[in-house]
Coordinates of C-alpha atoms in Angstrom, one line a residue:
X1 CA 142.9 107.6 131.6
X2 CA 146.1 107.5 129.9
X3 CA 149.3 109.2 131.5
X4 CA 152.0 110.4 128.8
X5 CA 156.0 110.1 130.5
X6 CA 159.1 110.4 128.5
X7 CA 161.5 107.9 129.0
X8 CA 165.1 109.0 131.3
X9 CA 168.5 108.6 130.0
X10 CA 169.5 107.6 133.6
X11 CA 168.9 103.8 133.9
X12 CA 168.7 101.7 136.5
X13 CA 170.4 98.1 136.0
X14 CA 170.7 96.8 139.4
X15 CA 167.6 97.3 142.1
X16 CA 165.4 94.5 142.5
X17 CA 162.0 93.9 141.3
X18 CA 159.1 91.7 141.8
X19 CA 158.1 88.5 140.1
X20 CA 155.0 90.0 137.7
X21 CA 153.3 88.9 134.0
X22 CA 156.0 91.0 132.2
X23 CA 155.1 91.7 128.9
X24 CA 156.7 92.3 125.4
X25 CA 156.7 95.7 123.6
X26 CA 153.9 96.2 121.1
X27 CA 156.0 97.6 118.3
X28 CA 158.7 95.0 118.4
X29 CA 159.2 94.8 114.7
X30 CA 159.7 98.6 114.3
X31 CA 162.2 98.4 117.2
X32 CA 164.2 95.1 115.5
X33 CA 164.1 97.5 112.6
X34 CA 165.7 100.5 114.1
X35 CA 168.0 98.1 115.7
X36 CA 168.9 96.6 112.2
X37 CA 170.0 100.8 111.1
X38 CA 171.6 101.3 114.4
X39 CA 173.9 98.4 114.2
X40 CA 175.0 100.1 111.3
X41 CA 176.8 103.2 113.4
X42 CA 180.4 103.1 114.4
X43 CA 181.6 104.5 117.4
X44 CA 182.1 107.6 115.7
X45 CA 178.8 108.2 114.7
X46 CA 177.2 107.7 118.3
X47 CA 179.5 110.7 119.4
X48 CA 178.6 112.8 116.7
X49 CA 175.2 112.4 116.0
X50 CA 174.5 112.2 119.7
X51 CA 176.8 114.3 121.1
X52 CA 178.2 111.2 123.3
X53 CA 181.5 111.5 124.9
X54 CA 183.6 108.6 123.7
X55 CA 182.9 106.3 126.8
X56 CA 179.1 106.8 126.4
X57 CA 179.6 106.2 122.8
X58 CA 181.4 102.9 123.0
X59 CA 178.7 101.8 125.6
X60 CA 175.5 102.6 123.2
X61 CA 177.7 101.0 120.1
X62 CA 178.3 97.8 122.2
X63 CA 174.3 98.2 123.6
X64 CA 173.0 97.9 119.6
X65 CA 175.8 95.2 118.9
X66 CA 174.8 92.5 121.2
X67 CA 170.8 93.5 121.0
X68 CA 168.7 90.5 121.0
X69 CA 164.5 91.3 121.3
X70 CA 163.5 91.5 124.8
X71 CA 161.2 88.6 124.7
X72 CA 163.8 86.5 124.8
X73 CA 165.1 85.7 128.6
X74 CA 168.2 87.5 129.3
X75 CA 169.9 88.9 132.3
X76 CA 170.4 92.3 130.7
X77 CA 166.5 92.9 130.3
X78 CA 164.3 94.8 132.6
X79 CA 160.4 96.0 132.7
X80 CA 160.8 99.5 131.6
X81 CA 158.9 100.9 134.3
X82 CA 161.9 99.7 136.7
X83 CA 164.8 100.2 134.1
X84 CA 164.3 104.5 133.8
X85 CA 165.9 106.5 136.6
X86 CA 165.9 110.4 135.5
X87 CA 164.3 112.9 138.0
X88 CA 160.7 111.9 137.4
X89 CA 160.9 108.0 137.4
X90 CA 162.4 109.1 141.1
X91 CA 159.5 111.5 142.0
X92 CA 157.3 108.6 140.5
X93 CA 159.0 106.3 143.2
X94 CA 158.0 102.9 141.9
X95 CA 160.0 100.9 144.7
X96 CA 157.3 102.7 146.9
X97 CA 154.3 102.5 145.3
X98 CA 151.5 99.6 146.7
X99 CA 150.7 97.4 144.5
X100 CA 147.3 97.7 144.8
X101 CA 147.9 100.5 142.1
X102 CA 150.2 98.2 139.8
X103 CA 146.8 97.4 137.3
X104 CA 145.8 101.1 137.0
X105 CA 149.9 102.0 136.8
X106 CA 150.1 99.4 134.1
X107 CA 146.9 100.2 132.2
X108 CA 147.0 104.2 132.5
X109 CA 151.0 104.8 132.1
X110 CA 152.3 105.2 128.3
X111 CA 156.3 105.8 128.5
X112 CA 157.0 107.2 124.8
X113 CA 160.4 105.9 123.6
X114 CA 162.7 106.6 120.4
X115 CA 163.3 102.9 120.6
X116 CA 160.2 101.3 121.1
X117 CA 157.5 104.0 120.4
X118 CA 155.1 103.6 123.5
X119 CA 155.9 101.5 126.0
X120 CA 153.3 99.8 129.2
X121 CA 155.2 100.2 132.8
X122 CA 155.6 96.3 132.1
X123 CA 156.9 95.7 129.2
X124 CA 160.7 94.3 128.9
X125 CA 163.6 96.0 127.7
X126 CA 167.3 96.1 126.9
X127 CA 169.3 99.1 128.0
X128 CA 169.6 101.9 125.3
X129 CA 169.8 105.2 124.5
X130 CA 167.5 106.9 121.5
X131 CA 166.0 110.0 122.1
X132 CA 163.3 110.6 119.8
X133 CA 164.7 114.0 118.6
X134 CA 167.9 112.1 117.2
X135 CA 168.6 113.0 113.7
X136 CA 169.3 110.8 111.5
X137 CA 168.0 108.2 108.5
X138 CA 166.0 105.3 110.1
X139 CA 164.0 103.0 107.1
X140 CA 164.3 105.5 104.6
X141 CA 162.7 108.6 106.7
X142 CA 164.3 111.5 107.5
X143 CA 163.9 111.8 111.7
X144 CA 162.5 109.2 114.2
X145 CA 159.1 111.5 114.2
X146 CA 158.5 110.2 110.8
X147 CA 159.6 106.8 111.0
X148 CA 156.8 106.4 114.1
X149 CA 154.3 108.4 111.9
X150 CA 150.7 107.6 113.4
X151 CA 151.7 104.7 115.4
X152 CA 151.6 106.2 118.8
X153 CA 148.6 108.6 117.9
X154 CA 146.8 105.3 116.8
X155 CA 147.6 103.3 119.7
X156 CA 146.1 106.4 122.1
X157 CA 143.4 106.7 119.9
X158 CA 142.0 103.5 120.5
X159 CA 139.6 104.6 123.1
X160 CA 138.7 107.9 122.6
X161 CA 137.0 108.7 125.5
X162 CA 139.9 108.4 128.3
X163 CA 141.5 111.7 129.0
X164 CA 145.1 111.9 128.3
X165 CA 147.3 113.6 130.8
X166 CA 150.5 114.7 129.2
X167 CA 153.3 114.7 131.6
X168 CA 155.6 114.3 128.6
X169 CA 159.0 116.7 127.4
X170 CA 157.9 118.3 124.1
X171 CA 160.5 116.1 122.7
X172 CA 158.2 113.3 122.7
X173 CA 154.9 114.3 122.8
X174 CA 155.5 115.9 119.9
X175 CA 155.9 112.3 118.5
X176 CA 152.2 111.4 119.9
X177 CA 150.5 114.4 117.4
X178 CA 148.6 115.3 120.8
X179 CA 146.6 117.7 118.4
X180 CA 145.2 114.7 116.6
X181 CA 144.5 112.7 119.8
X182 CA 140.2 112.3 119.7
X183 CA 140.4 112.2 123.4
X184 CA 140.7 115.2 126.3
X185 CA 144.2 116.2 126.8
X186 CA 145.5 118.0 129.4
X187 CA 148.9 119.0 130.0
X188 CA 150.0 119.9 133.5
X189 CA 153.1 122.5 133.7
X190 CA 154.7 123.4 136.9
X191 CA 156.2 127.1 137.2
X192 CA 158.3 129.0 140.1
X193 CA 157.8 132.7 140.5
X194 CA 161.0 134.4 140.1
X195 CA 161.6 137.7 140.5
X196 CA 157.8 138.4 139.7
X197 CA 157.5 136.1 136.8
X198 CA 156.0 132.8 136.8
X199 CA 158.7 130.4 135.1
X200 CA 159.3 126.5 134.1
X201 CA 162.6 125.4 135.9
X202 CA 163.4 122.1 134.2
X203 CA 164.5 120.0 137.3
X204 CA 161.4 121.1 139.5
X205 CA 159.1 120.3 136.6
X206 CA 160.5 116.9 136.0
X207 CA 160.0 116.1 139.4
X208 CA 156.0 117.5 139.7
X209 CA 155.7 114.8 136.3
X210 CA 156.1 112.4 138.3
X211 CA 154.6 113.1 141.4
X212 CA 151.7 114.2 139.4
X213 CA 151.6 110.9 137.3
X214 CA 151.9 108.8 140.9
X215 CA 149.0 110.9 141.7
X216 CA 146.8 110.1 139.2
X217 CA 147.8 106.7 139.6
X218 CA 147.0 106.2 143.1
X219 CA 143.6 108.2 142.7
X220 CA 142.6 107.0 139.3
X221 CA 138.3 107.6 140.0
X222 CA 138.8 111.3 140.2
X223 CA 136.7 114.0 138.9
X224 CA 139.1 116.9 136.9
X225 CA 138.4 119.6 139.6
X226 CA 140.1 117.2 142.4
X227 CA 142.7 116.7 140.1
X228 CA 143.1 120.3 139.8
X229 CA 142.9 120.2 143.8
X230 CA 147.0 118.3 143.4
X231 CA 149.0 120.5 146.3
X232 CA 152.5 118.5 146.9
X233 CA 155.7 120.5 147.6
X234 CA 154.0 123.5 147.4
X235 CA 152.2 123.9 144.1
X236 CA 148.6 125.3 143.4
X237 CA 146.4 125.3 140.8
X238 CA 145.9 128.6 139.0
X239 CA 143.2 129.5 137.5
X240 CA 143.6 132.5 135.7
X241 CA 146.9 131.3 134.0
X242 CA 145.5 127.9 132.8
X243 CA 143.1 126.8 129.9
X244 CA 141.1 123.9 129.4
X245 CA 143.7 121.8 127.9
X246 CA 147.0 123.6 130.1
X247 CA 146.9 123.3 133.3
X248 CA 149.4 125.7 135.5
X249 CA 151.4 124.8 139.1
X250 CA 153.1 127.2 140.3
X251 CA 154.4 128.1 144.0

């Protein structure tokens, strides 16, 4: 089983984590080269090409200025599944979660990044900020979605026969070429009725990603019905409205 998560712009810096094997990123090279391009920007160019207020943009500028690669020791580094702190790394709770659960969590979670291109839960990383939609030359191609080509698609096609479970913002899985993926994917989607339409309210579905992903992870020997069986905050499965590869919440 592999569990798709896009990474948060809210980071965590500060909260304490346990002494684990921490490992290195797998695509370090293409992330040193991104780096190399990014340490190109001036201030300026973070706050227009990102959108960043000028605070923000100063911070990001400084982030790619003093970069060094993450397996090198430094204060400043963190395992990426402890460094992320949007709405679903929240949900996902990791401060919380036994860890009994930390080899599935490690071997099942893929965080897809603009920086590092699929991350492990335990792989080191320096603060940033790179989402994968950014515009923008990196090595000669014209978006990040062509500068990580087949890379993530390779890496999930490796073993073929997990399913994939795409808990991902189209943003990024659109990086993965999910169509291309040889395995089963399924993507869960969340929806609220309102005002007697069924509808995806960004915040709520954020939240379900990572309830859902701590679900899978803490039942990892499940058949797909009992997945299907998920109930938290409210939410059922509905048949009629879902297909083989979409699942649809909704409460």
């Amino acid at each position: 089983m592999k569990i798709l998560l896009s990474p948060a712009k809210s980071l965590d810096e500060e909260s304490v984590y346990p002494d684990l094997n921490f490992t290195s990123p797998q695509f370090l090279s293409q992330s040193e080269q991104l780096v190399a391009d990014l340490q190109q920007w001036k201030v300026e160019d973070f706050m227009k090409i990102k959108k960043l207020s000028e605070a923000l943009a100063v911070l990001n500028y400084e982030r790619y200025q003093t970069w060094v690669s993450p397996n090198k020791n430094s204060t400043q580094r963190r395992p990426a599944i402890f460094a992320f702190n949007g709405e679903a790394y929240r949900a996902l709770d990791i401060h919380t979660l036994s860890e009994e659960h930390y080899q599935t969590l490690n071997d099942s979670l893929v965080i897809l990044s603009g920086l590092y291109g699929a991350l492990r839960p335990f792989d080191w990383i320096f603060p940033y900020r790179l989402e994968m939609g950014t515009k923008g030359e990196f090595d000669g191609n014209k978006n990040l979605y062509d500068f990580w080509g087949t890379t993530i698609l390779d890496y999930l096609n490796k073993n073929e026969k997990e399913v994939v479970f795409n808990l991902a913002s189209e943003e990024y899985f659109k990086a993965a070429r999910l169509k291309e993926v040889k395995a089963k994917v399924i993507t869960p989607v969340f929806k609220e009725l309102k005002n007697g339409q069924f509808k995806t309210v960004a915040i709520y579905a954020k939240n379900q990603r990572g309830k859902f992903s701590r679900f899978l992870i803490e039942n990892p020997n499940l058949s797909l019905e009992e997945y299907q069986m998920y109930q938290q905050d409210g939410y059922l499965y509905d048949e009629k409205l879902s297909t083989n590869n979409e699942w649809i919440f909704v409460r």
